[in-house]
PDB file of C-alpha atoms and ligand atoms in Angstrom:
ATOM      1  CA  MET V   1      90.479  94.865 112.377  1.00  0.00           C
ATOM      2  CA  PHE V   2      90.281  98.582 111.669  1.00  0.00           C
ATOM      3  CA  GLU V   3      90.015 100.844 114.706  1.00  0.00           C
ATOM      4  CA  ILE V   4      89.574 104.585 114.977  1.00  0.00           C
ATOM      5  CA  ASP V   5      89.533 106.366 118.328  1.00  0.00           C
ATOM      6  CA  ASP V   6      88.738 109.956 119.202  1.00  0.00           C
ATOM      7  CA  LEU V   7      89.703 111.208 115.748  1.00  0.00           C
ATOM      8  CA  LYS V   8      89.726 114.948 115.171  1.00  0.00           C
ATOM      9  CA  LYS V   9      90.135 116.906 111.955  1.00  0.00           C
ATOM     10  CA  GLY V  10      89.911 120.612 111.292  1.00  0.00           C
ATOM     11  CA  PHE V  11      91.110 123.175 108.816  1.00  0.00           C
ATOM     12  CA  GLY V  12      92.453 126.683 109.219  1.00  0.00           C
ATOM     13  CA  SER V  13      95.226 127.818 111.516  1.00  0.00           C
ATOM     14  CA  ALA V  14      95.585 125.308 114.370  1.00  0.00           C
ATOM     15  CA  GLY V  15      92.523 123.450 113.080  1.00  0.00           C
ATOM     16  CA  THR V  16      90.225 126.278 114.152  1.00  0.00           C
ATOM     17  CA  SER V  17      87.366 125.189 111.937  1.00  0.00           C
ATOM     18  CA  VAL V  18      86.555 121.686 113.203  1.00  0.00           C
ATOM     19  CA  LEU V  19      85.187 119.255 110.621  1.00  0.00           C
ATOM     20  CA  PHE V  20      84.723 116.353 113.054  1.00  0.00           C
ATOM     21  CA  ALA V  21      85.893 115.377 116.545  1.00  0.00           C
ATOM     22  CA  GLY V  22      85.521 112.498 118.970  1.00  0.00           C
ATOM     23  CA  LEU V  23      85.057 110.120 116.088  1.00  0.00           C
ATOM     24  CA  SER V  24      85.377 106.387 116.770  1.00  0.00           C
ATOM     25  CA  LEU V  25      84.852 103.294 114.643  1.00  0.00           C
ATOM     26  CA  ARG V  26      85.516  99.545 114.748  1.00  0.00           C
ATOM     27  CA  VAL V  27      85.339  97.379 111.630  1.00  0.00           C
ATOM     28  CA  GLN V  28      85.890  93.607 111.733  1.00  0.00           C
ATOM     29  CA  ARG V  29      87.243  91.376 108.976  1.00  0.00           C
ATOM     30  CA  GLY V  30      84.541  90.451 106.483  1.00  0.00           C
ATOM     31  CA  GLU V  31      82.439  93.456 107.505  1.00  0.00           C
ATOM     32  CA  CYS V  32      81.238  96.281 105.253  1.00  0.00           C
ATOM     33  CA  VAL V  33      80.184  99.575 106.806  1.00  0.00           C
ATOM     34  CA  ALA V  34      78.386 102.385 104.991  1.00  0.00           C
ATOM     35  CA  ILE V  35      78.976 106.012 105.952  1.00  0.00           C
ATOM     36  CA  MET V  36      76.290 108.504 105.002  1.00  0.00           C
ATOM     37  CA  GLY V  37      76.037 112.232 105.565  1.00  0.00           C
ATOM     38  CA  GLU V  38      75.134 115.542 103.972  1.00  0.00           C
ATOM     39  CA  SER V  39      77.302 116.901 101.185  1.00  0.00           C
ATOM     40  CA  GLY V  40      80.257 118.808 102.658  1.00  0.00           C
ATOM     41  CA  VAL V  41      80.071 117.141 106.076  1.00  0.00           C
ATOM     42  CA  GLY V  42      83.527 115.605 105.600  1.00  0.00           C
ATOM     43  CA  LYS V  43      82.989 112.062 104.260  1.00  0.00           C
ATOM     44  CA  SER V  44      85.733 112.234 101.622  1.00  0.00           C
ATOM     45  CA  THR V  45      88.083 113.959 104.065  1.00  0.00           C
ATOM     46  CA  LEU V  46      87.434 111.181 106.583  1.00  0.00           C
ATOM     47  CA  LEU V  47      88.259 108.490 103.991  1.00  0.00           C
ATOM     48  CA  ASN V  48      91.462 110.352 103.113  1.00  0.00           C
ATOM     49  CA  CYS V  49      92.387 110.463 106.811  1.00  0.00           C
ATOM     50  CA  MET V  50      91.696 106.723 107.099  1.00  0.00           C
ATOM     51  CA  ALA V  51      94.167 106.087 104.276  1.00  0.00           C
ATOM     52  CA  GLY V  52      96.760 108.450 105.719  1.00  0.00           C
ATOM     53  CA  LEU V  53      96.373 110.753 102.716  1.00  0.00           C
ATOM     54  CA  GLU V  54      95.426 113.663 104.978  1.00  0.00           C
ATOM     55  CA  SER V  55      96.793 114.508 108.393  1.00  0.00           C
ATOM     56  CA  VAL V  56      94.565 114.522 111.482  1.00  0.00           C
ATOM     57  CA  ASP V  57      94.575 116.830 114.500  1.00  0.00           C
ATOM     58  CA  GLY V  58      94.251 114.117 117.110  1.00  0.00           C
ATOM     59  CA  GLY V  59      93.230 110.547 117.781  1.00  0.00           C
ATOM     60  CA  SER V  60      94.290 107.150 116.562  1.00  0.00           C
ATOM     61  CA  ILE V  61      93.788 105.045 113.403  1.00  0.00           C
ATOM     62  CA  ARG V  62      94.929 101.412 113.553  1.00  0.00           C
ATOM     63  CA  LEU V  63      94.814  98.864 110.744  1.00  0.00           C
ATOM     64  CA  ASP V  64      95.428  95.314 111.976  1.00  0.00           C
ATOM     65  CA  GLY V  65      97.275  96.763 114.954  1.00  0.00           C
ATOM     66  CA  THR V  66      99.476  99.229 113.026  1.00  0.00           C
ATOM     67  CA  GLU V  67      99.057 102.855 114.120  1.00  0.00           C
ATOM     68  CA  LEU V  68      98.802 105.178 111.099  1.00  0.00           C
ATOM     69  CA  VAL V  69      98.788 108.499 112.942  1.00  0.00           C
ATOM     70  CA  GLY V  70     102.339 109.773 113.156  1.00  0.00           C
ATOM     71  CA  LEU V  71     103.764 107.371 110.558  1.00  0.00           C
ATOM     72  CA  GLY V  72     106.076 108.944 107.986  1.00  0.00           C
ATOM     73  CA  ASP V  73     105.027 109.446 104.358  1.00  0.00           C
ATOM     74  CA  GLU V  74     107.075 106.538 103.076  1.00  0.00           C
ATOM     75  CA  ALA V  75     105.720 104.075 105.635  1.00  0.00           C
ATOM     76  CA  LEU V  76     102.183 105.272 104.903  1.00  0.00           C
ATOM     77  CA  ALA V  77     102.686 104.868 101.166  1.00  0.00           C
ATOM     78  CA  GLY V  78     103.978 101.318 101.725  1.00  0.00           C
ATOM     79  CA  LEU V  79     101.019 100.487 103.934  1.00  0.00           C
ATOM     80  CA  ARG V  80      98.615 101.858 101.319  1.00  0.00           C
ATOM     81  CA  ARG V  81     100.164  99.803  98.532  1.00  0.00           C
ATOM     82  CA  HIS V  82      99.998  96.578 100.547  1.00  0.00           C
ATOM     83  CA  ARG V  83      96.904  96.841 102.680  1.00  0.00           C
ATOM     84  CA  PHE V  84      94.460  99.310 101.100  1.00  0.00           C
ATOM     85  CA  GLY V  85      92.233  99.077  98.054  1.00  0.00           C
ATOM     86  CA  PHE V  86      90.439 102.121  96.636  1.00  0.00           C
ATOM     87  CA  VAL V  87      87.342 102.630  94.507  1.00  0.00           C
ATOM     88  CA  PHE V  88      86.474 106.182  93.424  1.00  0.00           C
ATOM     89  CA  GLN V  89      83.374 107.774  91.950  1.00  0.00           C
ATOM     90  CA  ALA V  90      85.280 108.779  88.804  1.00  0.00           C
ATOM     91  CA  PHE V  91      86.720 105.234  88.287  1.00  0.00           C
ATOM     92  CA  HIS V  92      90.350 106.483  87.882  1.00  0.00           C
ATOM     93  CA  ILE V  93      91.052 103.872  85.219  1.00  0.00           C
ATOM     94  CA  LEU V  94      94.164 104.769  83.206  1.00  0.00           C
ATOM     95  CA  PRO V  95      93.243 105.261  79.510  1.00  0.00           C
ATOM     96  CA  HIS V  96      96.617 104.232  78.062  1.00  0.00           C
ATOM     97  CA  LEU V  97      96.644 100.819  79.786  1.00  0.00           C
ATOM     98  CA  ASP V  98      94.377  97.981  78.685  1.00  0.00           C
ATOM     99  CA  VAL V  99      91.821  96.494  81.076  1.00  0.00           C
ATOM    100  CA  ALA V 100      94.074  93.696  82.385  1.00  0.00           C
ATOM    101  CA  GLN V 101      96.991  96.110  82.846  1.00  0.00           C
ATOM    102  CA  ASN V 102      94.780  98.471  84.847  1.00  0.00           C
ATOM    103  CA  VAL V 103      93.837  95.615  87.170  1.00  0.00           C
ATOM    104  CA  ALA V 104      97.471  94.464  87.449  1.00  0.00           C
ATOM    105  CA  LEU V 105      98.694  97.940  88.438  1.00  0.00           C
ATOM    106  CA  PRO V 106      98.648  97.453  92.252  1.00  0.00           C
ATOM    107  CA  LEU V 107     100.723  94.282  91.808  1.00  0.00           C
ATOM    108  CA  TRP V 108     103.283  96.082  89.624  1.00  0.00           C
ATOM    109  CA  LEU V 109     103.589  98.695  92.380  1.00  0.00           C
ATOM    110  CA  LEU V 110     104.380  95.829  94.763  1.00  0.00           C
ATOM    111  CA  ASP V 111     107.072  94.523  92.384  1.00  0.00           C
ATOM    112  CA  ALA V 112     105.205  91.316  91.504  1.00  0.00           C
ATOM    113  CA  ASP V 113     106.645  89.647  88.417  1.00  0.00           C
ATOM    114  CA  ASP V 114     104.726  90.216  85.182  1.00  0.00           C
ATOM    115  CA  ALA V 115     103.471  86.639  84.787  1.00  0.00           C
ATOM    116  CA  ARG V 116     102.034  86.533  88.301  1.00  0.00           C
ATOM    117  CA  ALA V 117     100.527  90.023  87.985  1.00  0.00           C
ATOM    118  CA  ASP V 118      98.831  89.036  84.728  1.00  0.00           C
ATOM    119  CA  ARG V 119      97.540  85.765  86.176  1.00  0.00           C
ATOM    120  CA  CYS V 120      96.071  87.481  89.264  1.00  0.00           C
ATOM    121  CA  ALA V 121      94.583  90.304  87.174  1.00  0.00           C
ATOM    122  CA  ARG V 122      92.832  87.789  84.915  1.00  0.00           C
ATOM    123  CA  ALA V 123      91.511  85.839  87.896  1.00  0.00           C
ATOM    124  CA  MET V 124      90.022  89.051  89.318  1.00  0.00           C
ATOM    125  CA  LEU V 125      88.584  89.996  85.903  1.00  0.00           C
ATOM    126  CA  GLU V 126      86.912  86.604  85.776  1.00  0.00           C
ATOM    127  CA  ARG V 127      85.510  87.276  89.269  1.00  0.00           C
ATOM    128  CA  VAL V 128      83.882  90.528  88.085  1.00  0.00           C
ATOM    129  CA  GLY V 129      82.674  88.955  84.818  1.00  0.00           C
ATOM    130  CA  LEU V 130      85.017  90.831  82.488  1.00  0.00           C
ATOM    131  CA  LEU V 131      87.657  88.271  81.506  1.00  0.00           C
ATOM    132  CA  ASP V 132      86.622  88.547  77.858  1.00  0.00           C
ATOM    133  CA  ARG V 133      87.410  92.307  77.980  1.00  0.00           C
ATOM    134  CA  ALA V 134      90.969  91.861  79.349  1.00  0.00           C
ATOM    135  CA  GLY V 135      92.651  93.142  76.175  1.00  0.00           C
ATOM    136  CA  ASP V 136      90.209  95.998  75.500  1.00  0.00           C
ATOM    137  CA  TRP V 137      90.943  99.684  76.038  1.00  0.00           C
ATOM    138  CA  PRO V 138      89.041 101.464  78.810  1.00  0.00           C
ATOM    139  CA  ARG V 139      87.337 103.748  76.246  1.00  0.00           C
ATOM    140  CA  GLU V 140      85.574 100.670  74.818  1.00  0.00           C
ATOM    141  CA  LEU V 141      83.851  99.964  78.161  1.00  0.00           C
ATOM    142  CA  SER V 142      80.656 101.379  79.689  1.00  0.00           C
ATOM    143  CA  GLY V 143      80.622 103.203  83.035  1.00  0.00           C
ATOM    144  CA  GLY V 144      79.349 100.131  84.851  1.00  0.00           C
ATOM    145  CA  GLU V 145      82.059  97.980  83.273  1.00  0.00           C
ATOM    146  CA  LEU V 146      84.747 100.518  84.190  1.00  0.00           C
ATOM    147  CA  GLN V 147      83.645 100.417  87.807  1.00  0.00           C
ATOM    148  CA  ARG V 148      83.833  96.606  87.745  1.00  0.00           C
ATOM    149  CA  VAL V 149      87.414  96.984  86.483  1.00  0.00           C
ATOM    150  CA  ALA V 150      88.046  99.368  89.386  1.00  0.00           C
ATOM    151  CA  ILE V 151      86.628  96.772  91.819  1.00  0.00           C
ATOM    152  CA  ALA V 152      88.956  94.106  90.388  1.00  0.00           C
ATOM    153  CA  ARG V 153      91.889  96.509  90.757  1.00  0.00           C
ATOM    154  CA  ALA V 154      90.924  97.422  94.332  1.00  0.00           C
ATOM    155  CA  LEU V 155      91.061  93.758  95.395  1.00  0.00           C
ATOM    156  CA  VAL V 156      93.758  92.184  93.199  1.00  0.00           C
ATOM    157  CA  HIS V 157      96.526  92.569  95.812  1.00  0.00           C
ATOM    158  CA  ARG V 158      94.339  91.122  98.608  1.00  0.00           C
ATOM    159  CA  PRO V 159      94.100  94.304 100.679  1.00  0.00           C
ATOM    160  CA  SER V 160      92.926  94.290 104.253  1.00  0.00           C
ATOM    161  CA  LEU V 161      90.693  97.366 103.873  1.00  0.00           C
ATOM    162  CA  VAL V 162      88.809  98.649 100.835  1.00  0.00           C
ATOM    163  CA  LEU V 163      87.740 102.309 100.866  1.00  0.00           C
ATOM    164  CA  ALA V 164      85.062 103.341  98.386  1.00  0.00           C
ATOM    165  CA  ASP V 165      83.982 106.975  97.947  1.00  0.00           C
ATOM    166  CA  GLU V 166      80.592 107.224  96.198  1.00  0.00           C
ATOM    167  CA  PRO V 167      81.508 104.207  94.028  1.00  0.00           C
ATOM    168  CA  THR V 168      78.230 104.262  92.139  1.00  0.00           C
ATOM    169  CA  GLY V 169      77.796 108.047  92.046  1.00  0.00           C
ATOM    170  CA  ASN V 170      78.435 108.143  88.296  1.00  0.00           C
ATOM    171  CA  LEU V 171      76.196 105.197  87.391  1.00  0.00           C
ATOM    172  CA  ASP V 172      72.508 105.066  86.617  1.00  0.00           C
ATOM    173  CA  PRO V 173      70.434 103.438  89.391  1.00  0.00           C
ATOM    174  CA  GLY V 174      69.872 100.263  87.368  1.00  0.00           C
ATOM    175  CA  ARG V 175      73.602  99.598  87.084  1.00  0.00           C
ATOM    176  CA  ALA V 176      74.505 100.977  90.503  1.00  0.00           C
ATOM    177  CA  ALA V 177      72.833  98.181  92.476  1.00  0.00           C
ATOM    178  CA  GLY V 178      74.622  95.408  90.595  1.00  0.00           C
ATOM    179  CA  VAL V 179      78.018  97.100  90.827  1.00  0.00           C
ATOM    180  CA  LEU V 180      77.595  97.732  94.545  1.00  0.00           C
ATOM    181  CA  ASP V 181      76.505  94.166  95.244  1.00  0.00           C
ATOM    182  CA  LEU V 182      79.558  92.946  93.360  1.00  0.00           C
ATOM    183  CA  LEU V 183      81.857  95.233  95.357  1.00  0.00           C
ATOM    184  CA  LEU V 184      80.459  94.099  98.722  1.00  0.00           C
ATOM    185  CA  GLU V 185      80.499  90.436  97.649  1.00  0.00           C
ATOM    186  CA  CYS V 186      84.153  90.663  96.573  1.00  0.00           C
ATOM    187  CA  ILE V 187      85.150  92.353  99.855  1.00  0.00           C
ATOM    188  CA  ARG V 188      83.330  89.745 101.957  1.00  0.00           C
ATOM    189  CA  ASP V 189      84.668  86.807  99.898  1.00  0.00           C
ATOM    190  CA  ALA V 190      88.205  88.101 100.373  1.00  0.00           C
ATOM    191  CA  GLY V 191      87.677  88.373 104.137  1.00  0.00           C
ATOM    192  CA  ALA V 192      88.613  92.048 103.815  1.00  0.00           C
ATOM    193  CA  MET V 193      86.894  95.050 105.414  1.00  0.00           C
ATOM    194  CA  GLY V 194      84.935  97.635 103.468  1.00  0.00           C
ATOM    195  CA  ILE V 195      84.062 101.243 104.166  1.00  0.00           C
ATOM    196  CA  LEU V 196      81.644 102.662 101.683  1.00  0.00           C
ATOM    197  CA  VAL V 197      80.807 106.355 101.565  1.00  0.00           C
ATOM    198  CA  THR V 198      77.511 107.092  99.890  1.00  0.00           C
ATOM    199  CA  HIS V 199      74.619 109.526  99.997  1.00  0.00           C
ATOM    200  CA  SER V 200      72.291 106.851  98.662  1.00  0.00           C
ATOM    201  CA  ARG V 201      70.247 105.052 101.294  1.00  0.00           C
ATOM    202  CA  THR V 202      69.509 102.233  98.857  1.00  0.00           C
ATOM    203  CA  ALA V 203      73.254 101.758  98.468  1.00  0.00           C
ATOM    204  CA  ALA V 204      73.960 102.025 102.205  1.00  0.00           C
ATOM    205  CA  LEU V 205      71.331  99.405 103.036  1.00  0.00           C
ATOM    206  CA  ARG V 206      73.433  96.794 101.257  1.00  0.00           C
ATOM    207  CA  ALA V 207      76.215  97.186 103.843  1.00  0.00           C
ATOM    208  CA  ASP V 208      76.238  95.375 107.214  1.00  0.00           C
ATOM    209  CA  ARG V 209      75.562  98.617 109.059  1.00  0.00           C
ATOM    210  CA  ILE V 210      75.068 102.297 108.407  1.00  0.00           C
ATOM    211  CA  LEU V 211      76.768 105.158 110.234  1.00  0.00           C
ATOM    212  CA  ARG V 212      75.971 108.827 109.828  1.00  0.00           C
ATOM    213  CA  LEU V 213      78.776 111.392 109.864  1.00  0.00           C
ATOM    214  CA  SER V 214      78.050 114.688 111.593  1.00  0.00           C
ATOM    215  CA  PRO V 215      80.324 117.262 113.286  1.00  0.00           C
ATOM    216  CA  GLY V 216      79.755 115.328 116.538  1.00  0.00           C
ATOM    217  CA  GLY V 217      81.130 112.053 115.162  1.00  0.00           C
ATOM    218  CA  LEU V 218      79.909 108.829 113.576  1.00  0.00           C
ATOM    219  CA  LEU V 219      76.563 107.646 114.897  1.00  0.00           C
ATOM    220  CA  PRO V 220      74.684 104.440 114.091  1.00  0.00           C
ATOM    221  CA  GLU V 221      71.737 104.990 111.817  1.00  0.00           C
ATOM    222  CA  ALA V 222      68.565 103.084 112.588  1.00  0.00           C
ATOM    223  CA  VAL V 223      67.885 100.781 109.668  1.00  0.00           C
ATOM    224  CA  SER V 224      64.133 100.794 109.227  1.00  0.00           C
ATOM    225  CA  THR V 225      62.572 100.126 105.861  1.00  0.00           C
TER     226      THR V 225
HETATM  227  N1  ADP B   1      92.176 121.384 102.408  1.00  0.00           N
HETATM  228  C1  ADP B   1      91.039 121.930 102.868  1.00  0.00           C
HETATM  229  N2  ADP B   1      91.055 123.141 103.456  1.00  0.00           N
HETATM  230  C2  ADP B   1      89.934 123.702 103.952  1.00  0.00           C
HETATM  231  N3  ADP B   1      88.715 123.117 103.886  1.00  0.00           N
HETATM  232  C3  ADP B   1      88.639 121.910 103.296  1.00  0.00           C
HETATM  233  C4  ADP B   1      89.786 121.240 102.765  1.00  0.00           C
HETATM  234  N4  ADP B   1      89.385 120.029 102.267  1.00  0.00           N
HETATM  235  C5  ADP B   1      88.045 119.959 102.480  1.00  0.00           C
HETATM  236  N5  ADP B   1      87.604 121.079 103.090  1.00  0.00           N
HETATM  237  C6  ADP B   1      86.217 121.350 103.511  1.00  0.00           C
HETATM  238  O1  ADP B   1      85.780 120.286 104.318  1.00  0.00           O
HETATM  239  C7  ADP B   1      84.401 120.046 104.094  1.00  0.00           C
HETATM  240  C8  ADP B   1      84.171 118.592 103.830  1.00  0.00           C
HETATM  241  O2  ADP B   1      84.544 118.229 102.529  1.00  0.00           O
HETATM  242  P1  ADP B   1      84.388 116.733 101.991  1.00  0.00           P
HETATM  243  O3  ADP B   1      85.181 115.840 102.863  1.00  0.00           O
HETATM  244  O4  ADP B   1      84.734 116.744 100.551  1.00  0.00           O
HETATM  245  O5  ADP B   1      82.839 116.470 102.232  1.00  0.00           O
HETATM  246  P2  ADP B   1      81.882 115.354 101.631  1.00  0.00           P
HETATM  247  O6  ADP B   1      82.720 114.293 101.000  1.00  0.00           O
HETATM  248  O7  ADP B   1      81.106 114.862 102.821  1.00  0.00           O
HETATM  249  O8  ADP B   1      80.974 116.025 100.657  1.00  0.00           O
HETATM  250  C9  ADP B   1      83.957 120.949 102.968  1.00  0.00           C
HETATM  251  O9  ADP B   1      83.272 122.029 103.529  1.00  0.00           O
HETATM  252  C10 ADP B   1      85.253 121.386 102.343  1.00  0.00           C
HETATM  253  O10 ADP B   1      85.128 122.680 101.836  1.00  0.00           O
HETATM  254 MG1   MG B   2      82.822 113.543  99.063  1.00  0.00          MG
END
């Protein structure tokens, strides 16, 4: 379970310019939540706070009972390596590693032995339909394929929580739907939790529920079609 209570974040001296406050959220295992909101409202900052990559000015963030707020950098980094998976708009696939090595990366960071890392990476590549591309270089893949590699990498170490910031923002609408469905399917299959930031309503509708970020907090969005 992922729990946020009364979270506050601001910038400037003593957090004078408040980005959000009083923000609360509960996500259960197997659940995917979409967060929408205007550009600049603080969606990416919120995701960074959730991962302990940015400090907060108050409140609590707990992943499976572990409080992140106040943890030291090293403990946070360890928690991120073990329990978080990330998918970014710009893919962040490393060009000098082949496809399978990119997927294996989180396992290398956890000191898994090479044979096991390779086996798990290939199993995830099979899951996202790219096993036949395992030995290819990233530059040989399309944008949609690169994001499927990123999905495999985000889940290969069986994280508890997957954070995705505009994961289909760089894809054409035709490819975006398939990639997003794959991401949500993989998160649900793994019994993980997903938080998906998007400005696309079509994308958000694929999640279990939609929340809208505003300076006042995270509010449920009525899902009417
Ligand atoms: N380190 C920072 N210092 C001051 N302002 C920042 C900092 N990081 C982000 N911001 C501001 O916070 C706001 C939210 O940014 P962001 O989280 O990227 O929004 P979104 O992802 O919703 O488009 C923006 O107005 C941005 O300028
Ligand atoms: Mg953003």
